[in-house]
């Protein structure tokens, strides 16, 4: 691992941007219909629980990344192969997010630009920042998170003054009871995007202030959920449940309806900028986690030697994943409760239990 230090504020900005990522632009929890926002809020329980698992492991091994304390907990013969699989998991996650960002840009504003060109520009930009060091990525996250908040505030005000908001589209609350809400929570929002936060188990050792950093992490999970719930509720009150469910990018459709005096309109650029920010940092964290994991597994001292090679692999995989965005979303729904559940939830929980047992038996022998 590199000799980097990040502040609690930088961790907060990185984690919020990561959690929002492409999730803020997708149809999230719409199976709960009008109560989608409530299902997202309930999903915070899963997010906080998973982050507690990651933080507990970090506290026991504050100087080791995820792949490092895997070997310490499970032994070399199990921990090393498992660490190698996590390298592939992180690279695959980066490739998926890179592809989703490229698909949205190609479908919205750059429809005449080949997808491969968009992905090349994005991955090369991320590789450039990562070659400068993780601290640079963390500092820029604080700046762009402020820009994101400004864009969100302006968009909300303009939607209000455009007169397209109908709060009655959210009423009545729980019209079909708690059943659909709880079912959607267990199937989707309890896991997404919280399981992907396992990436941060690779960078938590960079925290300059452990206690405040952990608090900032918990707060970031809560803020992320609140923003996603607000965004989903806004889509419903502007578009309605039916259109929100059918739209590929509901937020893009919502912002496109802003029209004040036939003068302030066509603010799709706000959504595109939000996409670029979220997708950049989410892909970058997955990308960096893959690089650090590979350097740790293969005992490479200078991780920067791997940045460009891993970037090319991510680019190649992103172009080979699926034929179109619809297939990407369908595949993602399957991976959510299989692939991501295993790597983001089950394995970390097993590590947590085994580490606790080892500590207990060690104390008893002492």
Coordinates of C-alpha atoms in Angstrom, one line a residue:
X1 CA 0.0 0.0 0.0
X2 CA 1.1 3.5 -0.7
X3 CA 2.0 6.0 2.0
X4 CA -1.2 8.0 1.9
X5 CA -3.4 9.7 4.5
X6 CA -7.0 10.9 4.1
X7 CA -9.1 12.9 6.4
X8 CA -12.6 12.0 7.7
X9 CA -14.1 14.6 5.4
X10 CA -12.4 13.1 2.4
X11 CA -13.6 9.6 3.3
X12 CA -17.1 11.0 3.7
X13 CA -17.0 12.6 0.2
X14 CA -15.6 9.5 -1.4
X15 CA -18.2 7.2 0.2
X16 CA -21.2 9.4 -0.6
X17 CA -20.1 9.8 -4.3
X18 CA -19.4 6.1 -4.4
X19 CA -22.8 5.1 -3.0
X20 CA -24.6 7.5 -5.3
X21 CA -22.5 6.5 -8.3
X22 CA -24.9 5.3 -11.1
X23 CA -27.6 4.3 -8.5
X24 CA -29.0 7.9 -8.5
X25 CA -29.8 7.6 -12.2
X26 CA -31.3 4.2 -12.2
X27 CA -34.8 2.9 -11.3
X28 CA -34.2 2.0 -7.7
X29 CA -36.8 0.2 -5.5
X30 CA -39.6 0.9 -8.0
X31 CA -41.2 -2.5 -7.2
X32 CA -42.5 -0.8 -4.1
X33 CA -44.2 1.8 -6.4
X34 CA -45.1 5.0 -4.4
X35 CA -43.3 3.7 -1.4
X36 CA -40.0 3.2 -3.2
X37 CA -38.4 6.0 -1.1
X38 CA -39.4 4.2 2.1
X39 CA -37.8 0.9 0.9
X40 CA -34.6 2.9 0.3
X41 CA -34.7 4.3 3.8
X42 CA -35.2 0.8 5.3
X43 CA -32.2 -0.3 3.2
X44 CA -30.0 1.9 5.4
X45 CA -30.2 -0.8 8.0
X46 CA -28.3 -3.2 5.7
X47 CA -25.8 -0.4 4.8
X48 CA -25.0 0.4 8.4
X49 CA -24.8 -3.3 9.3
X50 CA -22.4 -4.1 6.5
X51 CA -20.3 -1.0 7.3
X52 CA -20.1 -2.2 10.9
X53 CA -18.7 -5.5 9.7
X54 CA -16.0 -3.7 7.6
X55 CA -15.1 -1.3 10.4
X56 CA -14.9 -4.1 13.0
X57 CA -12.4 -6.0 10.8
X58 CA -10.5 -2.7 10.2
X59 CA -10.2 -2.1 14.0
X60 CA -8.7 -5.5 14.5
X61 CA -6.2 -5.1 11.6
X62 CA -5.8 -1.3 11.2
X63 CA -2.7 -1.5 9.1
X64 CA -3.9 -4.2 6.7
X65 CA -6.2 -4.1 3.7
X66 CA -8.9 -6.6 3.1
X67 CA -6.7 -9.0 1.2
X68 CA -4.0 -8.7 3.9
X69 CA -6.2 -9.7 6.9
X70 CA -7.8 -12.4 4.9
X71 CA -4.5 -14.3 5.1
X72 CA -4.1 -13.4 8.8
X73 CA -7.5 -14.8 9.6
X74 CA -7.9 -17.7 7.3
X75 CA -4.3 -18.6 6.7
X76 CA -2.2 -18.4 3.6
X77 CA -3.7 -21.4 1.8
X78 CA -7.2 -20.1 1.9
X79 CA -6.6 -16.3 2.2
X80 CA -4.3 -16.0 -0.8
X81 CA -6.6 -17.6 -3.4
X82 CA -9.6 -15.7 -1.9
X83 CA -7.6 -12.5 -2.2
X84 CA -6.9 -13.3 -5.9
X85 CA -10.7 -13.8 -6.4
X86 CA -11.3 -10.4 -4.8
X87 CA -8.9 -8.8 -7.3
X88 CA -11.1 -10.1 -10.1
X89 CA -14.2 -9.0 -8.2
X90 CA -13.0 -5.4 -7.9
X91 CA -11.9 -5.3 -11.6
X92 CA -15.3 -6.6 -12.7
X93 CA -17.1 -4.0 -10.6
X94 CA -15.0 -1.2 -12.2
X95 CA -15.8 -2.6 -15.6
X96 CA -19.5 -2.7 -14.9
X97 CA -19.6 0.9 -13.7
X98 CA -17.5 2.1 -16.6
X99 CA -19.9 0.5 -19.0
X100 CA -23.0 2.0 -17.3
X101 CA -21.5 5.5 -17.5
X102 CA -20.6 5.1 -21.1
X103 CA -24.0 3.7 -22.0
X104 CA -25.8 6.7 -20.4
X105 CA -23.5 9.3 -22.1
X106 CA -24.0 7.5 -25.5
X107 CA -27.8 7.4 -25.0
X108 CA -28.2 10.9 -23.8
X109 CA -25.8 13.6 -25.1
X110 CA -23.1 11.9 -27.1
X111 CA -25.2 9.5 -29.3
X112 CA -22.8 9.9 -32.3
X113 CA -19.7 9.0 -30.3
X114 CA -18.6 5.3 -30.2
X115 CA -19.0 3.7 -26.8
X116 CA -15.4 2.6 -26.8
X117 CA -14.2 6.2 -27.1
X118 CA -16.2 7.3 -24.1
X119 CA -14.9 4.4 -22.0
X120 CA -11.3 5.1 -23.1
X121 CA -11.5 8.8 -22.1
X122 CA -13.0 7.9 -18.7
X123 CA -10.6 5.1 -17.8
X124 CA -7.5 7.1 -18.9
X125 CA -8.7 10.0 -16.8
X126 CA -9.1 7.8 -13.8
X127 CA -5.7 6.1 -14.4
X128 CA -4.1 9.6 -14.6
X129 CA -5.5 10.5 -11.2
X130 CA -4.6 7.2 -9.6
X131 CA -1.0 7.5 -10.8
X132 CA -0.9 10.8 -8.9
X133 CA -1.9 9.0 -5.7
X134 CA -5.0 8.2 -3.7
X135 CA -4.7 11.4 -1.7
X136 CA -5.2 13.4 -5.0
X137 CA -8.4 11.4 -5.6
X138 CA -9.6 12.0 -2.1
X139 CA -9.0 15.8 -2.3
X140 CA -10.8 16.2 -5.6
X141 CA -13.7 14.2 -4.1
X142 CA -14.3 16.9 -1.5
X143 CA -14.4 19.6 -4.2
X144 CA -16.7 17.7 -6.6
X145 CA -19.0 16.7 -3.8
X146 CA -19.6 20.4 -3.1
X147 CA -20.4 20.8 -6.8
X148 CA -22.8 17.9 -6.6
X149 CA -24.7 19.4 -3.7
X150 CA -25.0 22.7 -5.5
X151 CA -26.4 21.0 -8.6
X152 CA -28.9 19.0 -6.5
X153 CA -30.1 22.2 -4.7
X154 CA -30.5 24.1 -8.0
X155 CA -32.4 21.3 -9.7
X156 CA -34.8 20.9 -6.7
X157 CA -35.6 24.6 -6.7
X158 CA -36.1 24.7 -10.5
X159 CA -38.4 21.7 -10.4
X160 CA -40.5 23.4 -7.7
X161 CA -40.8 26.6 -9.7
X162 CA -41.6 24.7 -12.9
X163 CA -44.8 23.5 -11.3
X164 CA -44.2 19.9 -12.4
X165 CA -44.2 18.5 -8.8
X166 CA -47.4 16.7 -7.7
X167 CA -47.0 15.5 -4.1
X168 CA -50.2 13.5 -4.4
X169 CA -48.4 11.0 -6.5
X170 CA -46.7 9.8 -3.3
X171 CA -50.1 9.4 -1.5
X172 CA -51.4 7.4 0.2
X173 CA -48.3 6.1 1.9
X174 CA -48.3 2.3 2.4
X175 CA -51.4 1.9 0.3
X176 CA -50.6 -1.8 -0.2
X177 CA -49.2 -2.2 3.3
X178 CA -45.7 -3.1 4.4
X179 CA -45.4 -6.2 2.3
X180 CA -44.1 -4.7 -1.0
X181 CA -41.8 -2.3 0.9
X182 CA -40.2 -5.1 3.0
X183 CA -39.9 -7.4 0.0
X184 CA -38.2 -4.7 -2.1
X185 CA -35.9 -3.9 0.8
X186 CA -34.8 -7.5 1.2
X187 CA -34.4 -8.1 -2.5
X188 CA -32.7 -4.8 -3.5
X189 CA -32.1 -1.8 -1.2
X190 CA -30.8 -3.8 1.8
X191 CA -27.9 -4.8 -0.5
X192 CA -27.5 -2.2 -3.2
X193 CA -25.4 -0.1 -3.2
X194 CA -24.2 -1.1 0.3
X195 CA -22.5 -4.4 -0.6
X196 CA -20.2 -2.6 -3.0
X197 CA -18.7 -0.6 -0.1
X198 CA -16.5 -3.6 0.5
X199 CA -14.1 -1.7 -1.7
X200 CA -13.4 0.7 1.1
X201 CA -12.0 -2.2 3.2
X202 CA -9.0 -1.7 1.0
X203 CA -8.5 2.0 1.8
X204 CA -9.6 2.3 5.4
X205 CA -6.0 1.9 6.6
X206 CA -5.3 5.3 5.0
X207 CA -7.4 7.1 7.6
X208 CA -5.4 9.8 9.4
X209 CA -7.9 9.9 12.3
X210 CA -9.4 6.5 12.9
X211 CA -12.2 7.5 15.3
X212 CA -13.5 10.5 13.4
X213 CA -13.1 8.6 10.1
X214 CA -15.3 5.8 11.2
X215 CA -18.0 8.3 12.4
X216 CA -17.7 10.0 9.0
X217 CA -18.2 6.6 7.3
X218 CA -21.4 5.9 9.2
X219 CA -22.7 9.4 8.5
X220 CA -21.9 9.0 4.8
X221 CA -24.0 5.8 4.6
X222 CA -27.0 7.7 6.1
X223 CA -26.5 10.7 3.9
X224 CA -26.3 8.5 0.8
X225 CA -29.5 6.8 1.6
X226 CA -31.3 10.1 2.2
X227 CA -30.1 11.5 -1.1
X228 CA -31.2 8.3 -3.0
X229 CA -34.6 8.3 -1.2
X230 CA -35.1 12.0 -2.1
X231 CA -34.1 11.5 -5.7
X232 CA -36.5 8.5 -6.1
X233 CA -39.3 10.4 -4.4
X234 CA -38.7 13.4 -6.8
X235 CA -38.9 11.1 -9.8
X236 CA -42.2 9.7 -8.6
X237 CA -43.8 13.1 -7.8
X238 CA -42.7 14.5 -11.2
X239 CA -43.2 11.5 -13.5
X240 CA -45.5 9.2 -11.6
X241 CA -44.9 5.5 -10.9
X242 CA -45.6 4.2 -14.4
X243 CA -43.2 6.4 -16.3
X244 CA -40.5 6.1 -13.6
X245 CA -40.7 2.3 -13.9
X246 CA -40.4 2.4 -17.7
X247 CA -37.8 5.1 -18.0
X248 CA -34.2 3.8 -18.4
X249 CA -32.8 7.0 -16.8
X250 CA -35.8 8.5 -14.8
X251 CA -33.7 11.4 -13.4
X252 CA -32.7 12.5 -16.8
X253 CA -36.4 12.6 -17.8
X254 CA -37.3 14.4 -14.6
X255 CA -34.8 17.2 -15.1
X256 CA -35.7 17.6 -18.8
X257 CA -39.1 18.8 -17.7
X258 CA -37.7 21.9 -16.1
X259 CA -39.2 24.9 -17.9
X260 CA -39.5 28.3 -16.4
X261 CA -40.9 31.0 -18.7
X262 CA -39.7 29.2 -21.8
X263 CA -36.3 30.5 -20.8
X264 CA -34.8 28.2 -18.2
X265 CA -35.0 24.7 -19.8
X266 CA -33.1 21.8 -21.2
X267 CA -30.9 21.4 -18.1
X268 CA -30.0 17.8 -18.9
X269 CA -26.4 18.8 -18.5
X270 CA -27.0 18.8 -14.7
X271 CA -27.8 15.1 -14.9
X272 CA -24.9 14.4 -17.2
X273 CA -22.5 16.2 -14.9
X274 CA -23.9 14.2 -11.9
X275 CA -23.4 11.0 -13.9
X276 CA -19.8 11.8 -14.7
X277 CA -19.0 12.7 -11.1
X278 CA -20.7 9.6 -9.6
X279 CA -19.4 7.2 -12.2
X280 CA -15.9 8.6 -12.1
X281 CA -15.5 8.1 -8.4
X282 CA -17.3 4.8 -8.2
X283 CA -15.2 3.3 -11.0
X284 CA -12.1 4.9 -9.5
X285 CA -12.6 3.2 -6.1
X286 CA -13.3 -0.2 -7.7
X287 CA -10.3 0.4 -9.9
X288 CA -8.0 1.4 -7.1
X289 CA -9.2 -1.5 -4.9
X290 CA -8.3 -3.9 -7.7
X291 CA -4.8 -2.4 -8.1
X292 CA -4.1 -2.4 -4.3
X293 CA -5.5 -6.0 -4.0
X294 CA -3.3 -7.2 -6.9
X295 CA -0.2 -5.5 -5.4
X296 CA -0.9 -7.0 -2.0
X297 CA -1.6 -10.5 -3.3
X298 CA 1.5 -10.6 -5.6
X299 CA 3.6 -8.7 -3.1
X300 CA 4.4 -5.9 -5.6
X301 CA 5.9 -2.9 -3.7
X302 CA 5.1 -0.2 -6.2
X303 CA 1.4 -0.5 -7.0
X304 CA 1.6 2.2 -9.6
X305 CA 3.3 -0.3 -11.9
X306 CA -0.1 -2.0 -12.2
X307 CA -2.3 1.0 -12.7
X308 CA -2.1 1.2 -16.5
X309 CA -2.3 -2.6 -17.0
X310 CA -5.3 -3.0 -14.8
X311 CA -7.0 0.0 -16.6
X312 CA -6.6 -1.8 -19.9
X313 CA -8.1 -4.9 -18.5
X314 CA -11.1 -3.0 -17.1
X315 CA -11.6 -1.3 -20.5
X316 CA -11.5 -4.6 -22.3
X317 CA -14.0 -6.2 -19.9
X318 CA -16.3 -3.2 -20.0
X319 CA -16.7 -3.6 -23.8
X320 CA -17.3 -7.4 -23.5
X321 CA -19.9 -7.5 -20.7
X322 CA -23.3 -7.2 -22.4
X323 CA -24.8 -6.1 -25.7
X324 CA -26.8 -3.2 -24.4
X325 CA -27.8 -1.3 -21.2
X326 CA -31.0 -3.3 -20.7
X327 CA -29.0 -6.5 -20.5
X328 CA -26.6 -4.8 -18.2
X329 CA -29.3 -3.9 -15.7
X330 CA -30.9 -7.4 -16.0
X331 CA -27.6 -9.1 -15.3
X332 CA -26.9 -6.7 -12.5
X333 CA -30.1 -7.7 -10.7
X334 CA -29.0 -11.3 -10.8
X335 CA -25.5 -10.5 -9.6
X336 CA -27.0 -8.4 -6.8
X337 CA -28.2 -11.4 -4.7
X338 CA -25.5 -13.8 -5.9
X339 CA -22.1 -12.4 -6.8
X340 CA -22.2 -9.2 -4.8
X341 CA -24.0 -10.8 -1.9
X342 CA -21.2 -13.3 -1.5
X343 CA -18.3 -10.9 -1.8
X344 CA -19.9 -7.9 -0.1
X345 CA -21.8 -9.6 2.6
X346 CA -21.3 -13.3 3.3
X347 CA -17.5 -13.6 3.1
X348 CA -16.9 -10.4 5.2
X349 CA -19.3 -11.8 7.8
X350 CA -17.5 -15.1 7.9
X351 CA -14.2 -13.2 8.3
X352 CA -15.7 -11.2 11.1
X353 CA -17.0 -14.3 13.0
X354 CA -13.7 -16.2 12.5
X355 CA -11.7 -13.2 13.7
X356 CA -13.9 -12.9 16.8
X357 CA -13.5 -16.6 17.6
X358 CA -9.7 -16.5 17.1
X359 CA -9.5 -13.5 19.5
X360 CA -11.7 -15.2 22.0
X361 CA -9.7 -18.4 22.1
X362 CA -6.4 -16.5 22.1
X363 CA -7.6 -14.5 25.2
X364 CA -8.7 -17.7 26.9
X365 CA -5.3 -19.4 26.4
X366 CA -3.6 -16.3 27.7

